[in-house]
Structures are given as structure tokens and as C-alpha cells.
PDB file of C-alpha atoms in Angstrom:
ATOM      1  CA  UNK M   1    -186.934 -46.084 152.749  1.00 51.00           C
ATOM      2  CA  UNK M   2    -189.616 -47.044 155.267  1.00 53.00           C
ATOM      3  CA  UNK M   3    -190.032 -50.171 156.360  1.00 52.00           C
ATOM      4  CA  UNK M   4    -193.912 -51.182 154.102  1.00 54.00           C
ATOM      5  CA  UNK M   5    -191.497 -49.570 151.112  1.00 54.00           C
ATOM      6  CA  UNK M   6    -188.911 -52.730 151.391  1.00 52.00           C
ATOM      7  CA  UNK M   7    -192.249 -55.282 153.060  1.00 56.00           C
ATOM      8  CA  UNK M   8    -193.345 -53.639 148.887  1.00 57.00           C
ATOM      9  CA  UNK M   9    -190.728 -53.584 146.994  1.00 53.00           C
ATOM     10  CA  UNK M  10    -190.079 -57.568 148.854  1.00 55.00           C
ATOM     11  CA  UNK M  11    -193.220 -59.135 148.392  1.00 59.00           C
ATOM     12  CA  UNK M  12    -192.796 -57.430 143.821  1.00 55.00           C
ATOM     13  CA  UNK M  13    -189.454 -59.288 144.323  1.00 54.00           C
ATOM     14  CA  UNK M  14    -190.980 -62.366 145.602  1.00 55.00           C
ATOM     15  CA  UNK M  15    -194.011 -62.334 143.323  1.00 55.00           C
ATOM     16  CA  UNK M  16    -191.861 -61.812 140.141  1.00 52.00           C
ATOM     17  CA  UNK M  17    -189.576 -64.858 140.867  1.00 54.00           C
ATOM     18  CA  UNK M  18    -192.756 -67.116 141.336  1.00 53.00           C
ATOM     19  CA  UNK M  19    -193.526 -65.770 137.884  1.00 52.00           C
ATOM     20  CA  UNK M  20    -189.830 -66.313 136.898  1.00 50.00           C
ATOM     21  CA  UNK M  21    -190.305 -69.521 137.834  1.00 50.00           C
ATOM     22  CA  UNK M  22    -194.053 -71.011 135.992  1.00 55.00           C
ATOM     23  CA  UNK M  23    -192.723 -69.663 132.635  1.00 66.00           C
ATOM     24  CA  UNK M  24    -189.645 -72.261 132.460  1.00 76.00           C
ATOM     25  CA  UNK M  25    -190.025 -73.588 128.556  1.00 89.00           C
ATOM     26  CA  UNK M  26    -189.216 -77.077 127.393  1.00 92.00           C
ATOM     27  CA  UNK M  27    -186.604 -77.326 124.791  1.00 94.00           C
ATOM     28  CA  UNK M  28    -185.572 -80.588 122.897  1.00 95.00           C
ATOM     29  CA  UNK M  29    -182.518 -82.207 123.209  1.00 96.00           C
ATOM     30  CA  UNK M  30    -181.593 -84.943 120.629  1.00 93.00           C
ATOM     31  CA  UNK M  31    -179.358 -88.052 121.348  1.00 95.00           C
ATOM     32  CA  UNK M  32    -177.096 -89.350 118.869  1.00 95.00           C
ATOM     33  CA  UNK M  33    -179.904 -90.464 115.704  1.00 98.00           C
ATOM     34  CA  UNK M  34    -182.210 -90.928 119.417  1.00 97.00           C
ATOM     35  CA  UNK M  35    -184.922 -90.760 115.848  1.00 97.00           C
ATOM     36  CA  UNK M  36    -183.417 -92.726 113.061  1.00 98.00           C
ATOM     37  CA  UNK M  37    -184.170 -90.006 110.389  1.00 98.00           C
ATOM     38  CA  UNK M  38    -180.647 -90.734 108.320  1.00 97.00           C
ATOM     39  CA  UNK M  39    -182.644 -94.407 107.519  1.00 98.00           C
ATOM     40  CA  UNK M  40    -180.175 -96.546 110.037  1.00 98.00           C
ATOM     41  CA  UNK M  41    -179.733 -98.070 112.892  1.00 98.00           C
ATOM     42  CA  UNK M  42    -176.268 -95.144 113.501  1.00 98.00           C
ATOM     43  CA  UNK M  43    -176.161 -94.182 117.333  1.00 98.00           C
ATOM     44  CA  UNK M  44    -176.736 -97.437 117.977  1.00 98.00           C
ATOM     45  CA  UNK M  45    -175.288-100.867 118.596  1.00 98.00           C
ATOM     46  CA  UNK M  46    -177.796-104.290 117.946  1.00 99.00           C
ATOM     47  CA  UNK M  47    -175.876-106.864 119.729  1.00 98.00           C
ATOM     48  CA  UNK M  48    -178.597-111.295 119.856  1.00 96.00           C
ATOM     49  CA  UNK M  49    -179.231-112.570 117.131  1.00 93.00           C
ATOM     50  CA  UNK M  50    -182.431-110.995 115.755  1.00 95.00           C
ATOM     51  CA  UNK M  51    -182.414-108.683 112.940  1.00 96.00           C
ATOM     52  CA  UNK M  52    -182.678-105.286 113.574  1.00 98.00           C
ATOM     53  CA  UNK M  53    -183.770-102.894 110.165  1.00 98.00           C
ATOM     54  CA  UNK M  54    -184.495 -98.939 109.760  1.00 99.00           C
ATOM     55  CA  UNK M  55    -188.194 -99.065 108.146  1.00 99.00           C
ATOM     56  CA  UNK M  56    -191.178 -96.233 107.048  1.00 98.00           C
ATOM     57  CA  UNK M  57    -193.927 -98.399 108.488  1.00 98.00           C
ATOM     58  CA  UNK M  58    -194.255-102.343 109.082  1.00 97.00           C
ATOM     59  CA  UNK M  59    -197.229-104.616 109.301  1.00 96.00           C
ATOM     60  CA  UNK M  60    -198.168-105.963 113.223  1.00 96.00           C
ATOM     61  CA  UNK M  61    -200.269-108.462 114.049  1.00 93.00           C
ATOM     62  CA  UNK M  62    -203.121-107.659 116.990  1.00 93.00           C
ATOM     63  CA  UNK M  63    -204.876-110.915 117.768  1.00 92.00           C
ATOM     64  CA  UNK M  64    -205.187-114.377 116.631  1.00 91.00           C
ATOM     65  CA  UNK M  65    -204.935-117.275 118.641  1.00 86.00           C
ATOM     66  CA  UNK M  66    -202.438-120.940 118.891  1.00 82.00           C
ATOM     67  CA  UNK M  67    -204.552-123.046 116.263  1.00 81.00           C
ATOM     68  CA  UNK M  68    -205.249-120.495 113.896  1.00 85.00           C
ATOM     69  CA  UNK M  69    -202.364-118.316 114.072  1.00 86.00           C
ATOM     70  CA  UNK M  70    -202.119-114.160 113.786  1.00 90.00           C
ATOM     71  CA  UNK M  71    -206.209-113.142 112.210  1.00 90.00           C
ATOM     72  CA  UNK M  72    -205.958-109.623 112.407  1.00 94.00           C
ATOM     73  CA  UNK M  73    -202.674-107.009 111.227  1.00 94.00           C
ATOM     74  CA  UNK M  74    -201.955-103.304 111.266  1.00 96.00           C
ATOM     75  CA  UNK M  75    -199.466-101.175 110.335  1.00 98.00           C
ATOM     76  CA  UNK M  76    -196.750 -99.197 112.589  1.00 98.00           C
ATOM     77  CA  UNK M  77    -195.665 -95.755 111.352  1.00 98.00           C
ATOM     78  CA  UNK M  78    -193.397 -93.534 113.637  1.00 98.00           C
ATOM     79  CA  UNK M  79    -194.300 -91.369 116.049  1.00 98.00           C
ATOM     80  CA  UNK M  80    -192.696 -88.525 114.288  1.00 93.00           C
ATOM     81  CA  UNK M  81    -190.694 -88.630 111.242  1.00 96.00           C
ATOM     82  CA  UNK M  82    -189.736 -91.065 108.482  1.00 98.00           C
ATOM     83  CA  UNK M  83    -187.716 -93.879 109.947  1.00 99.00           C
ATOM     84  CA  UNK M  84    -187.820 -95.737 113.495  1.00 99.00           C
ATOM     85  CA  UNK M  85    -186.075 -98.775 114.463  1.00 99.00           C
ATOM     86  CA  UNK M  86    -187.701-103.174 114.480  1.00 99.00           C
ATOM     87  CA  UNK M  87    -185.810-105.142 115.820  1.00 98.00           C
ATOM     88  CA  UNK M  88    -186.710-109.322 116.693  1.00 96.00           C
ATOM     89  CA  UNK M  89    -185.413-111.744 119.508  1.00 95.00           C
ATOM     90  CA  UNK M  90    -183.535-114.302 118.285  1.00 91.00           C
ATOM     91  CA  UNK M  91    -182.193-116.947 120.774  1.00 87.00           C
ATOM     92  CA  UNK M  92    -183.396-115.623 122.979  1.00 90.00           C
ATOM     93  CA  UNK M  93    -182.825-111.784 122.961  1.00 94.00           C
ATOM     94  CA  UNK M  94    -181.619-109.042 121.352  1.00 97.00           C
ATOM     95  CA  UNK M  95    -180.698-106.047 122.607  1.00 98.00           C
ATOM     96  CA  UNK M  96    -180.332-102.000 120.531  1.00 98.00           C
ATOM     97  CA  UNK M  97    -178.154-100.401 122.604  1.00 98.00           C
ATOM     98  CA  UNK M  98    -177.541 -95.934 121.989  1.00 98.00           C
ATOM     99  CA  UNK M  99    -174.397 -94.748 121.653  1.00 98.00           C
ATOM    100  CA  UNK M 100    -173.918 -92.336 124.975  1.00 98.00           C
ATOM    101  CA  UNK M 101    -175.431 -89.092 125.609  1.00 98.00           C
ATOM    102  CA  UNK M 102    -174.226 -86.187 127.770  1.00 98.00           C
ATOM    103  CA  UNK M 103    -178.136 -85.573 130.253  1.00 98.00           C
ATOM    104  CA  UNK M 104    -178.097 -83.464 132.838  1.00 96.00           C
ATOM    105  CA  UNK M 105    -179.960 -83.766 136.048  1.00 96.00           C
ATOM    106  CA  UNK M 106    -183.385 -82.715 136.230  1.00 96.00           C
ATOM    107  CA  UNK M 107    -183.742 -83.967 131.966  1.00 97.00           C
ATOM    108  CA  UNK M 108    -185.993 -85.995 131.210  1.00 98.00           C
ATOM    109  CA  UNK M 109    -185.664 -88.694 128.703  1.00 98.00           C
ATOM    110  CA  UNK M 110    -188.258 -89.650 125.964  1.00 98.00           C
ATOM    111  CA  UNK M 111    -188.623 -92.262 123.889  1.00 98.00           C
ATOM    112  CA  UNK M 112    -191.605 -94.529 122.381  1.00 99.00           C
ATOM    113  CA  UNK M 113    -191.487 -98.058 122.220  1.00 99.00           C
ATOM    114  CA  UNK M 114    -193.976-101.162 120.940  1.00 98.00           C
ATOM    115  CA  UNK M 115    -194.261-104.494 121.176  1.00 98.00           C
ATOM    116  CA  UNK M 116    -195.729-107.352 118.489  1.00 96.00           C
ATOM    117  CA  UNK M 117    -196.353-111.229 120.391  1.00 92.00           C
ATOM    118  CA  UNK M 118    -195.670-113.532 118.146  1.00 87.00           C
ATOM    119  CA  UNK M 119    -196.406-115.318 120.412  1.00 82.00           C
ATOM    120  CA  UNK M 120    -199.588-116.447 123.227  1.00 79.00           C
ATOM    121  CA  UNK M 121    -200.250-115.956 126.652  1.00 71.00           C
ATOM    122  CA  UNK M 122    -200.325-119.477 129.298  1.00 68.00           C
ATOM    123  CA  UNK M 123    -196.910-121.349 127.094  1.00 70.00           C
ATOM    124  CA  UNK M 124    -194.402-118.779 126.231  1.00 75.00           C
ATOM    125  CA  UNK M 125    -194.485-114.625 127.228  1.00 84.00           C
ATOM    126  CA  UNK M 126    -192.388-113.007 125.567  1.00 91.00           C
ATOM    127  CA  UNK M 127    -191.293-109.042 125.960  1.00 94.00           C
ATOM    128  CA  UNK M 128    -189.921-106.195 125.561  1.00 97.00           C
ATOM    129  CA  UNK M 129    -188.111-104.180 128.655  1.00 98.00           C
ATOM    130  CA  UNK M 130    -186.016-101.331 128.191  1.00 98.00           C
ATOM    131  CA  UNK M 131    -183.606 -99.290 131.117  1.00 98.00           C
ATOM    132  CA  UNK M 132    -181.949 -96.160 131.219  1.00 98.00           C
ATOM    133  CA  UNK M 133    -178.089 -96.244 133.129  1.00 97.00           C
ATOM    134  CA  UNK M 134    -175.484 -94.034 134.137  1.00 97.00           C
ATOM    135  CA  UNK M 135    -172.474 -94.939 132.012  1.00 96.00           C
ATOM    136  CA  UNK M 136    -169.996 -93.770 135.238  1.00 89.00           C
ATOM    137  CA  UNK M 137    -170.194 -95.307 137.065  1.00 89.00           C
ATOM    138  CA  UNK M 138    -172.662 -98.378 136.251  1.00 91.00           C
ATOM    139  CA  UNK M 139    -175.619 -97.648 137.610  1.00 91.00           C
ATOM    140  CA  UNK M 140    -178.924 -98.631 136.823  1.00 95.00           C
ATOM    141  CA  UNK M 141    -181.788 -95.757 136.536  1.00 94.00           C
ATOM    142  CA  UNK M 142    -184.202 -97.232 135.252  1.00 94.00           C
ATOM    143  CA  UNK M 143    -185.130-101.326 134.040  1.00 96.00           C
ATOM    144  CA  UNK M 144    -189.167-101.794 133.314  1.00 97.00           C
ATOM    145  CA  UNK M 145    -190.414-104.244 130.533  1.00 96.00           C
ATOM    146  CA  UNK M 146    -193.059-102.663 128.521  1.00 96.00           C
ATOM    147  CA  UNK M 147    -195.608-104.910 127.760  1.00 95.00           C
ATOM    148  CA  UNK M 148    -195.237-108.791 127.524  1.00 92.00           C
ATOM    149  CA  UNK M 149    -197.324-111.515 125.679  1.00 89.00           C
ATOM    150  CA  UNK M 150    -199.827-112.660 128.766  1.00 89.00           C
ATOM    151  CA  UNK M 151    -200.574-108.767 128.723  1.00 90.00           C
ATOM    152  CA  UNK M 152    -201.585-108.307 125.110  1.00 92.00           C
ATOM    153  CA  UNK M 153    -203.174-112.022 124.338  1.00 87.00           C
ATOM    154  CA  UNK M 154    -202.215-113.960 121.980  1.00 88.00           C
ATOM    155  CA  UNK M 155    -200.355-112.118 118.820  1.00 91.00           C
ATOM    156  CA  UNK M 156    -201.164-108.730 119.719  1.00 92.00           C
ATOM    157  CA  UNK M 157    -198.872-105.847 119.924  1.00 96.00           C
ATOM    158  CA  UNK M 158    -198.467-102.335 122.488  1.00 97.00           C
ATOM    159  CA  UNK M 159    -199.081 -99.988 120.247  1.00 97.00           C
ATOM    160  CA  UNK M 160    -196.725 -96.678 120.574  1.00 98.00           C
ATOM    161  CA  UNK M 161    -195.873 -96.406 124.207  1.00 98.00           C
ATOM    162  CA  UNK M 162    -194.531 -92.915 125.836  1.00 98.00           C
ATOM    163  CA  UNK M 163    -191.768 -93.635 128.291  1.00 98.00           C
ATOM    164  CA  UNK M 164    -190.271 -90.745 130.510  1.00 97.00           C
ATOM    165  CA  UNK M 165    -188.441 -90.728 133.171  1.00 97.00           C
ATOM    166  CA  UNK M 166    -185.850 -87.827 134.740  1.00 97.00           C
ATOM    167  CA  UNK M 167    -182.302 -87.669 134.617  1.00 97.00           C
ATOM    168  CA  UNK M 168    -181.378 -87.955 138.637  1.00 95.00           C
ATOM    169  CA  UNK M 169    -177.720 -86.766 137.646  1.00 95.00           C
ATOM    170  CA  UNK M 170    -176.043 -85.075 135.381  1.00 96.00           C
ATOM    171  CA  UNK M 171    -173.311 -87.336 132.946  1.00 97.00           C
ATOM    172  CA  UNK M 172    -173.112 -90.088 130.606  1.00 98.00           C
ATOM    173  CA  UNK M 173    -175.983 -92.478 129.666  1.00 98.00           C
ATOM    174  CA  UNK M 174    -177.498 -95.100 127.656  1.00 98.00           C
ATOM    175  CA  UNK M 175    -180.734 -96.159 127.064  1.00 98.00           C
ATOM    176  CA  UNK M 176    -181.134-100.606 126.108  1.00 98.00           C
ATOM    177  CA  UNK M 177    -184.191-102.000 124.570  1.00 98.00           C
ATOM    178  CA  UNK M 178    -184.240-105.278 124.708  1.00 98.00           C
ATOM    179  CA  UNK M 179    -187.208-108.571 123.660  1.00 97.00           C
ATOM    180  CA  UNK M 180    -186.336-112.105 124.131  1.00 92.00           C
ATOM    181  CA  UNK M 181    -187.841-115.109 123.382  1.00 89.00           C
ATOM    182  CA  UNK M 182    -188.807-117.507 126.000  1.00 76.00           C
ATOM    183  CA  UNK M 183    -188.709-121.119 126.081  1.00 68.00           C
ATOM    184  CA  UNK M 184    -188.451-121.032 122.074  1.00 65.00           C
ATOM    185  CA  UNK M 185    -188.091-118.845 118.526  1.00 60.00           C
ATOM    186  CA  UNK M 186    -190.132-120.883 116.922  1.00 67.00           C
ATOM    187  CA  UNK M 187    -192.560-117.918 117.176  1.00 74.00           C
ATOM    188  CA  UNK M 188    -190.459-114.580 117.626  1.00 87.00           C
ATOM    189  CA  UNK M 189    -190.969-111.695 118.518  1.00 93.00           C
ATOM    190  CA  UNK M 190    -190.407-107.569 117.121  1.00 96.00           C
ATOM    191  CA  UNK M 191    -189.744-104.432 119.551  1.00 98.00           C
ATOM    192  CA  UNK M 192    -189.544-101.269 118.224  1.00 99.00           C
ATOM    193  CA  UNK M 193    -188.710 -98.302 118.878  1.00 99.00           C
ATOM    194  CA  UNK M 194    -189.204 -94.347 118.001  1.00 99.00           C
ATOM    195  CA  UNK M 195    -188.018 -90.276 118.752  1.00 98.00           C
ATOM    196  CA  UNK M 196    -186.059 -91.093 121.950  1.00 98.00           C
ATOM    197  CA  UNK M 197    -184.579 -88.063 122.794  1.00 98.00           C
ATOM    198  CA  UNK M 198    -184.107 -85.256 126.399  1.00 98.00           C
ATOM    199  CA  UNK M 199    -186.326 -82.559 127.434  1.00 98.00           C
ATOM    200  CA  UNK M 200    -184.639 -79.983 129.195  1.00 96.00           C
ATOM    201  CA  UNK M 201    -186.572 -76.989 131.132  1.00 89.00           C
ATOM    202  CA  UNK M 202    -184.755 -73.238 130.805  1.00 85.00           C
ATOM    203  CA  UNK M 203    -186.178 -70.051 131.356  1.00 80.00           C
ATOM    204  CA  UNK M 204    -188.361 -68.147 129.011  1.00 68.00           C
ATOM    205  CA  UNK M 205    -186.222 -65.390 127.620  1.00 63.00           C
ATOM    206  CA  UNK M 206    -188.731 -62.586 127.932  1.00 51.00           C
ATOM    207  CA  UNK M 207    -188.892 -62.933 132.167  1.00 52.00           C
ATOM    208  CA  UNK M 208    -185.736 -62.652 132.615  1.00 56.00           C
ATOM    209  CA  UNK M 209    -185.970 -59.462 130.810  1.00 54.00           C
ATOM    210  CA  UNK M 210    -188.515 -58.483 132.832  1.00 52.00           C
ATOM    211  CA  UNK M 211    -186.592 -57.959 136.018  1.00 56.00           C
ATOM    212  CA  UNK M 212    -184.133 -55.408 135.865  1.00 62.00           C
ATOM    213  CA  UNK M 213    -186.782 -53.311 133.835  1.00 54.00           C
ATOM    214  CA  UNK M 214    -189.155 -53.517 136.203  1.00 53.00           C
ATOM    215  CA  UNK M 215    -186.915 -53.316 139.474  1.00 58.00           C
ATOM    216  CA  UNK M 216    -186.347 -49.523 137.207  1.00 56.00           C
ATOM    217  CA  UNK M 217    -189.797 -49.066 137.509  1.00 50.00           C
ATOM    218  CA  UNK M 218    -190.560 -49.333 140.382  1.00 54.00           C
ATOM    219  CA  UNK M 219    -187.538 -47.182 142.097  1.00 59.00           C
ATOM    220  CA  UNK M 220    -189.019 -44.575 139.292  1.00 52.00           C
ATOM    221  CA  UNK M 221    -192.451 -44.860 141.016  1.00 51.00           C
ATOM    222  CA  UNK M 222    -191.384 -45.233 144.953  1.00 58.00           C
ATOM    223  CA  UNK M 223    -189.370 -41.842 144.178  1.00 62.00           C
ATOM    224  CA  UNK M 224    -192.274 -40.142 142.337  1.00 55.00           C
ATOM    225  CA  UNK M 225    -194.080 -40.696 145.349  1.00 55.00           C
ATOM    226  CA  UNK M 226    -190.994 -39.774 147.492  1.00 59.00           C
ATOM    227  CA  UNK M 227    -191.496 -36.364 146.243  1.00 57.00           C
ATOM    228  CA  UNK M 228    -194.932 -36.025 146.062  1.00 51.00           C
ATOM    229  CA  UNK M 229    -194.520 -36.549 150.070  1.00 56.00           C
ATOM    230  CA  UNK M 230    -192.570 -33.464 149.903  1.00 54.00           C
ATOM    231  CA  UNK M 231    -193.950 -31.744 148.197  1.00 53.00           C
ATOM    232  CA  UNK M 232    -196.604 -31.853 150.453  1.00 51.00           C
ATOM    233  CA  UNK M 233    -194.667 -31.560 154.137  1.00 52.00           C
ATOM    234  CA  UNK M 234    -193.524 -27.856 152.068  1.00 52.00           C
ATOM    235  CA  UNK M 235    -196.581 -26.501 151.504  1.00 49.00           C
ATOM    236  CA  UNK M 236    -198.416 -27.410 154.748  1.00 53.00           C
TER     237      UNK M 236
END
């Protein structure tokens, strides 16, 4: 095969490989009861003095003042499905921890979180945080504040916040969601959790099937060209 033909083949394979990478699809991988669709907190451990429950809706305060208390309310609903988890801070903090789950390097962990402040800024800054850790060895991958009273205002609510983070190493992981009352528990703030899952990119099956077929077509085409060239030489 002449050099220019080899160059054509290599260029074809290069372009096809780029196409294969571009045609990856996302698949969702569930973690144990990450969406709470069994109606319980199974697959999770609640620690602290707060109250934890699974609900299909929850009334949250969205505005207020120290003098009047909460003055505006909304109803929070599940992001997906029929249920979500909600839990109060208690004294001084309560944490909801997932059972360990396997994740591969390059996966993405996704969850929806919400914080309902029952305090007011400038006094006690209640807050919600979350974290993701590799179980063994014990490595904290994420430790972040979701929302707090100072940022939301008196009796404010964050709404649902989408959280997405990439898994750096394959292994068993746990996610932790915490809400705390700063200074007192007279005004008990609440956290919400829903739809925790993994996202994994996999090659589009159609592209994998296309590669061998394309190589066959390419070989057949080049063979035809070679025969035509030899025929022209014979006629000449």
C-alpha cells in the first residue's frame, strides 16, 4: 500500500476515534436508597439529636424577622419521584450519612440539597454542609457549606441546590449531610436531601459496532481502486 493510502487510513481511524469519544452516553447508577423512594431512611444513618423523616412535601419558611418570626412560606416537593429526606439540626448538629457505595474514578456523584433557616443573620448563623469521603483509606474528597443563615436572610430557604463532584479514585465512598444550630436550638433549622446517584460515561454502542464495519468498507474500497489502477495499466 502506498504512503498516501496509509495516510488516508490513519486519518480515517483518527477521525473515527474522535467520533467514538464524542458519542459517549451518561448512565445513572443508583446508590442505596439515594432517592428515598422506599419511604424510609434505609441506606442511611442519622446521628445527633435532630428529627429525621422521609416526606413527600414539606412547608418551609422563606422570609421573616426577629420581631415577627417567619412571615412567608412555600412548599418543598421532591426533585424526582415521590419522596425526599428532611432532618432538623437539634443540639447542636445532626448528620445523615449514606451507607458505603462503590464508585469508579471518573464517575460523578450528584445530589440535590436544601437548607431551611429558622434563625436570622447577625445573631446565630445556622448552616448546612455536606461532604464526600473515600472510606479506605479515609480521605475527604469534598467538605463544603451548602447554605447558611447569613446568606439567605432571616428565615430564608435555599431551594433545591444541585451538587456535582467528580470521583478521583475508584473505591468505596460515603456521603455526609449535616445541619447545625449555632449557639442555641431555640430555632431549629432543617436540611433536605434527594436524588443522590452516580453518573458514569460509557461509549455509545453504535460507535463500537461502526468501527469494524467501517474498516471493512475502507479495505474493500481501496482494493477496488487498486484493481481499477491495474486494469488501466494493462489497457495502456
